């Protein structure tokens, strides 16, 4: 039972439970609508009712086990390319180099330039702004946008942009940014809005050993 759910959350819960054994989502449009309804409820729970994590996981398992909207309860994307259902693997998977050889090469080249990233990051502290996606439950999470669309901030980050140019020879880039998790910051569980992109977290400085959980694995950024 959620304490004082927002009116929109109540509507989302009603919509979510309208999908079930008597009303299975069959067409791609129906499945998209069913995913959207469940995602809204899941995100309300993980962001606004963090003590109800078990309930959030039950909703996610309903999606994967009962309605077959996703293959795993740990990935709840609104937009889900079902053609990738059987072949999709996490990017940190041991066989990633064989599945995405060009992507693996791009990441390795980027890691080699981590000293450049750290130097330019430290020189641009005044450009930091609060992360605006509402994902952190406590603390302070700041970002500096370096690359968006086809634009790279070359005046402020000339050598970082050179590394991104090299990266883009092997894999396309939607966006790139520096992000800082300040002390006592906790980020809510989340996934991408789509299963059709890969996200790279490249640690450039981690004095406190900050970690993140990906599926059932906890990893620590290693500069």
CSV table of C-alpha atoms in Angstrom, one decimal:
chain,number,residue,atom,x,y,z
A,1,UNK,CA,0.0,0.0,0.0
A,2,UNK,CA,1.5,3.3,-1.1
A,3,UNK,CA,1.2,6.3,1.3
A,4,UNK,CA,-0.8,9.1,-0.4
A,5,UNK,CA,-0.1,8.2,-4.0
A,6,UNK,CA,-0.3,11.1,-6.4
A,7,UNK,CA,-3.6,11.3,-8.5
A,8,UNK,CA,-1.7,10.5,-11.6
A,9,UNK,CA,-0.1,7.5,-9.9
A,10,UNK,CA,-3.6,6.2,-9.0
A,11,UNK,CA,-4.6,6.4,-12.6
A,12,UNK,CA,-1.4,4.6,-13.7
A,13,UNK,CA,-2.1,1.8,-11.2
A,14,UNK,CA,-5.6,1.3,-12.6
A,15,UNK,CA,-4.3,1.3,-16.1
A,16,UNK,CA,-1.6,-1.2,-15.1
A,17,UNK,CA,-4.0,-3.7,-13.6
A,18,UNK,CA,-6.3,-3.4,-16.7
A,19,UNK,CA,-3.6,-5.6,-18.4
A,20,UNK,CA,-3.7,-9.2,-17.3
A,21,UNK,CA,-4.8,-12.8,-18.2
A,22,UNK,CA,-8.2,-11.4,-19.4
A,23,UNK,CA,-6.5,-8.7,-21.5
A,24,UNK,CA,-3.1,-9.8,-22.7
A,25,UNK,CA,-1.1,-7.3,-24.8
A,26,UNK,CA,-0.7,-8.9,-28.2
A,27,UNK,CA,0.0,-6.3,-30.9
A,28,UNK,CA,3.1,-4.1,-30.8
A,29,UNK,CA,0.9,-1.1,-30.0
A,30,UNK,CA,-0.8,-2.9,-27.1
A,31,UNK,CA,2.5,-4.1,-25.7
A,32,UNK,CA,3.9,-0.6,-25.9
A,33,UNK,CA,0.9,0.8,-24.0
A,34,UNK,CA,1.2,-2.0,-21.4
A,35,UNK,CA,4.9,-1.3,-20.9
A,36,UNK,CA,4.3,2.4,-20.5
A,37,UNK,CA,1.6,1.8,-17.8
A,38,UNK,CA,3.8,-0.5,-15.8
A,39,UNK,CA,6.9,1.7,-16.2
A,40,UNK,CA,5.0,4.7,-14.8
A,41,UNK,CA,4.0,2.7,-11.7
A,42,UNK,CA,7.5,1.2,-11.2
A,43,UNK,CA,9.2,4.6,-11.5
A,44,UNK,CA,6.7,6.1,-9.1
A,45,UNK,CA,7.6,3.4,-6.6
A,46,UNK,CA,11.4,3.5,-6.9
A,47,UNK,CA,11.6,7.3,-6.9
A,48,UNK,CA,8.8,8.3,-4.5
A,49,UNK,CA,8.3,5.2,-2.4
A,50,UNK,CA,11.9,3.8,-2.0
A,51,UNK,CA,10.9,1.7,1.1
A,52,UNK,CA,8.5,-0.3,-1.2
A,53,UNK,CA,11.3,-1.8,-3.2
A,54,UNK,CA,9.8,-5.3,-2.8
A,55,UNK,CA,6.5,-4.1,-4.3
A,56,UNK,CA,8.4,-2.5,-7.2
A,57,UNK,CA,10.1,-5.8,-7.9
A,58,UNK,CA,6.8,-7.7,-7.8
A,59,UNK,CA,5.4,-5.3,-10.4
A,60,UNK,CA,8.5,-5.8,-12.5
A,61,UNK,CA,8.2,-9.6,-12.2
A,62,UNK,CA,4.6,-9.4,-13.2
A,63,UNK,CA,5.8,-7.7,-16.4
A,64,UNK,CA,8.4,-10.3,-17.2
A,65,UNK,CA,6.9,-13.5,-15.9
A,66,UNK,CA,3.2,-13.1,-16.3
A,67,UNK,CA,2.8,-10.6,-19.2
A,68,UNK,CA,6.1,-11.3,-21.0
A,69,UNK,CA,6.7,-7.7,-21.7
A,70,UNK,CA,10.4,-8.0,-21.1
A,71,UNK,CA,12.7,-11.0,-20.7
A,72,UNK,CA,14.1,-9.9,-17.4
A,73,UNK,CA,12.4,-8.0,-14.5
A,74,UNK,CA,15.6,-6.0,-14.1
A,75,UNK,CA,15.1,-4.2,-17.4
A,76,UNK,CA,11.9,-2.1,-17.7
A,77,UNK,CA,12.2,0.0,-20.8
A,78,UNK,CA,9.2,1.7,-22.3
A,79,UNK,CA,10.5,1.1,-25.8
A,80,UNK,CA,11.6,-2.4,-26.2
A,81,UNK,CA,12.8,-3.9,-29.5
A,82,UNK,CA,11.6,-7.5,-29.3
A,83,UNK,CA,13.9,-8.5,-32.2
A,84,UNK,CA,16.7,-8.3,-29.6
A,85,UNK,CA,14.9,-10.5,-27.1
A,86,UNK,CA,17.1,-13.5,-27.5
A,87,UNK,CA,20.4,-12.0,-28.5
A,88,UNK,CA,20.7,-9.0,-26.1
A,89,UNK,CA,23.5,-9.2,-23.6
A,90,UNK,CA,24.7,-6.6,-21.0
A,91,UNK,CA,27.7,-4.7,-22.2
A,92,UNK,CA,29.9,-5.8,-19.3
A,93,UNK,CA,29.2,-9.4,-20.2
A,94,UNK,CA,32.4,-11.5,-20.6
A,95,UNK,CA,31.6,-12.2,-24.3
A,96,UNK,CA,31.1,-8.5,-25.1
A,97,UNK,CA,34.3,-8.2,-27.2
A,98,UNK,CA,33.0,-10.9,-29.5
A,99,UNK,CA,29.4,-9.6,-29.8
A,100,UNK,CA,30.4,-5.9,-30.3
A,101,UNK,CA,34.1,-5.9,-31.5
A,102,UNK,CA,34.0,-2.3,-32.8
A,103,UNK,CA,32.4,-1.0,-29.6
A,104,UNK,CA,34.9,-2.8,-27.5
A,105,UNK,CA,37.7,-1.2,-29.5
A,106,UNK,CA,36.2,2.2,-29.0
A,107,UNK,CA,35.9,1.8,-25.3
A,108,UNK,CA,39.5,0.6,-24.9
A,109,UNK,CA,40.8,3.6,-26.9
A,110,UNK,CA,38.7,5.9,-24.7
A,111,UNK,CA,40.0,4.3,-21.5
A,112,UNK,CA,43.6,5.0,-22.7
A,113,UNK,CA,42.8,8.7,-22.6
A,114,UNK,CA,41.5,8.8,-19.1
A,115,UNK,CA,44.3,11.2,-17.9
A,116,UNK,CA,43.1,13.7,-20.5
A,117,UNK,CA,39.5,13.4,-19.4
A,118,UNK,CA,40.5,14.0,-15.7
A,119,UNK,CA,42.6,17.0,-16.5
A,120,UNK,CA,39.8,18.7,-18.6
A,121,UNK,CA,37.1,17.7,-16.1
A,122,UNK,CA,39.0,19.4,-13.2
A,123,UNK,CA,39.5,22.6,-15.2
A,124,UNK,CA,35.8,22.9,-15.9
A,125,UNK,CA,34.3,22.8,-12.4
A,126,UNK,CA,32.4,26.0,-12.9
A,127,UNK,CA,30.3,24.4,-15.7
A,128,UNK,CA,28.7,21.8,-13.5
A,129,UNK,CA,24.9,21.9,-13.2
A,130,UNK,CA,22.4,19.7,-11.2
A,131,UNK,CA,21.3,16.5,-12.9
A,132,UNK,CA,17.7,17.2,-13.9
A,133,UNK,CA,16.3,13.7,-14.6
A,134,UNK,CA,15.1,13.2,-11.0
A,135,UNK,CA,17.0,10.0,-10.5
A,136,UNK,CA,18.9,10.8,-7.3
A,137,UNK,CA,16.9,10.3,-4.1
A,138,UNK,CA,19.4,12.1,-1.8
A,139,UNK,CA,22.5,14.2,-2.1
A,140,UNK,CA,23.9,16.1,-5.0
A,141,UNK,CA,24.6,14.9,-8.5
A,142,UNK,CA,26.1,17.3,-11.0
A,143,UNK,CA,26.8,17.0,-14.7
A,144,UNK,CA,28.8,18.8,-17.4
A,145,UNK,CA,27.5,18.2,-21.0
A,146,UNK,CA,30.4,17.7,-23.4
A,147,UNK,CA,28.7,16.2,-26.5
A,148,UNK,CA,25.1,16.3,-27.5
A,149,UNK,CA,23.7,15.4,-30.9
A,150,UNK,CA,26.5,16.3,-33.4
A,151,UNK,CA,28.0,19.1,-31.3
A,152,UNK,CA,31.0,18.8,-29.0
A,153,UNK,CA,32.1,21.6,-26.7
A,154,UNK,CA,35.6,21.9,-28.3
A,155,UNK,CA,36.4,25.3,-26.7
A,156,UNK,CA,36.2,23.9,-23.2
A,157,UNK,CA,37.1,20.3,-23.9
A,158,UNK,CA,39.4,20.2,-26.9
A,159,UNK,CA,41.2,16.9,-26.2
A,160,UNK,CA,38.1,15.2,-24.7
A,161,UNK,CA,36.4,16.0,-28.0
A,162,UNK,CA,39.3,14.5,-29.9
A,163,UNK,CA,38.8,11.3,-27.9
A,164,UNK,CA,35.1,11.3,-28.7
A,165,UNK,CA,35.9,11.8,-32.4
A,166,UNK,CA,38.0,8.7,-32.3
A,167,UNK,CA,35.3,6.8,-30.4
A,168,UNK,CA,32.7,7.8,-33.0
A,169,UNK,CA,34.8,6.2,-35.7
A,170,UNK,CA,33.8,2.8,-34.1
A,171,UNK,CA,30.4,3.6,-32.5
A,172,UNK,CA,27.8,6.3,-32.7
A,173,UNK,CA,27.4,8.8,-29.9
A,174,UNK,CA,24.1,10.2,-28.7
A,175,UNK,CA,25.5,12.2,-25.8
A,176,UNK,CA,28.5,12.4,-23.5
A,177,UNK,CA,29.0,14.1,-20.2
A,178,UNK,CA,31.0,14.3,-17.0
A,179,UNK,CA,29.0,13.4,-13.9
A,180,UNK,CA,29.9,13.8,-10.3
A,181,UNK,CA,28.2,12.0,-7.4
A,182,UNK,CA,28.8,14.1,-4.3
A,183,UNK,CA,28.9,12.6,-0.7
A,184,UNK,CA,25.7,10.9,0.6
A,185,UNK,CA,24.1,10.8,-2.9
A,186,UNK,CA,21.9,7.8,-3.6
A,187,UNK,CA,20.6,7.2,-7.1
A,188,UNK,CA,17.3,5.4,-7.7
A,189,UNK,CA,17.2,2.1,-9.7
A,190,UNK,CA,16.7,2.9,-13.3
A,191,UNK,CA,17.1,1.6,-16.8
A,192,UNK,CA,17.3,3.3,-20.2
A,193,UNK,CA,14.0,4.3,-21.9
A,194,UNK,CA,15.1,1.9,-24.8
A,195,UNK,CA,17.0,-1.4,-25.1
A,196,UNK,CA,18.5,-0.2,-28.4
A,197,UNK,CA,21.5,1.7,-27.0
A,198,UNK,CA,24.6,1.0,-24.8
A,199,UNK,CA,25.8,3.3,-22.1
A,200,UNK,CA,29.5,3.6,-21.2
A,201,UNK,CA,30.5,4.6,-17.6
A,202,UNK,CA,34.2,5.6,-17.8
A,203,UNK,CA,35.5,6.3,-14.3
A,204,UNK,CA,38.1,9.1,-14.3
A,205,UNK,CA,38.3,9.8,-10.5
A,206,UNK,CA,36.8,7.7,-7.7
A,207,UNK,CA,38.6,8.5,-4.4
A,208,UNK,CA,35.8,7.1,-2.2
A,209,UNK,CA,35.3,3.8,-4.1
A,210,UNK,CA,31.7,4.7,-5.3
A,211,UNK,CA,29.9,1.6,-6.7
A,212,UNK,CA,26.8,0.8,-8.7
A,213,UNK,CA,24.7,-2.3,-9.0
A,214,UNK,CA,24.0,-3.6,-12.5
A,215,UNK,CA,21.5,-6.4,-12.4
A,216,UNK,CA,22.9,-8.8,-9.7
A,217,UNK,CA,26.5,-7.5,-10.0
A,218,UNK,CA,28.0,-4.6,-8.0
A,219,UNK,CA,30.9,-2.9,-9.7
A,220,UNK,CA,33.3,-0.1,-8.7
A,221,UNK,CA,34.5,2.6,-11.1
A,222,UNK,CA,38.2,2.1,-11.6
A,223,UNK,CA,40.1,5.1,-13.1
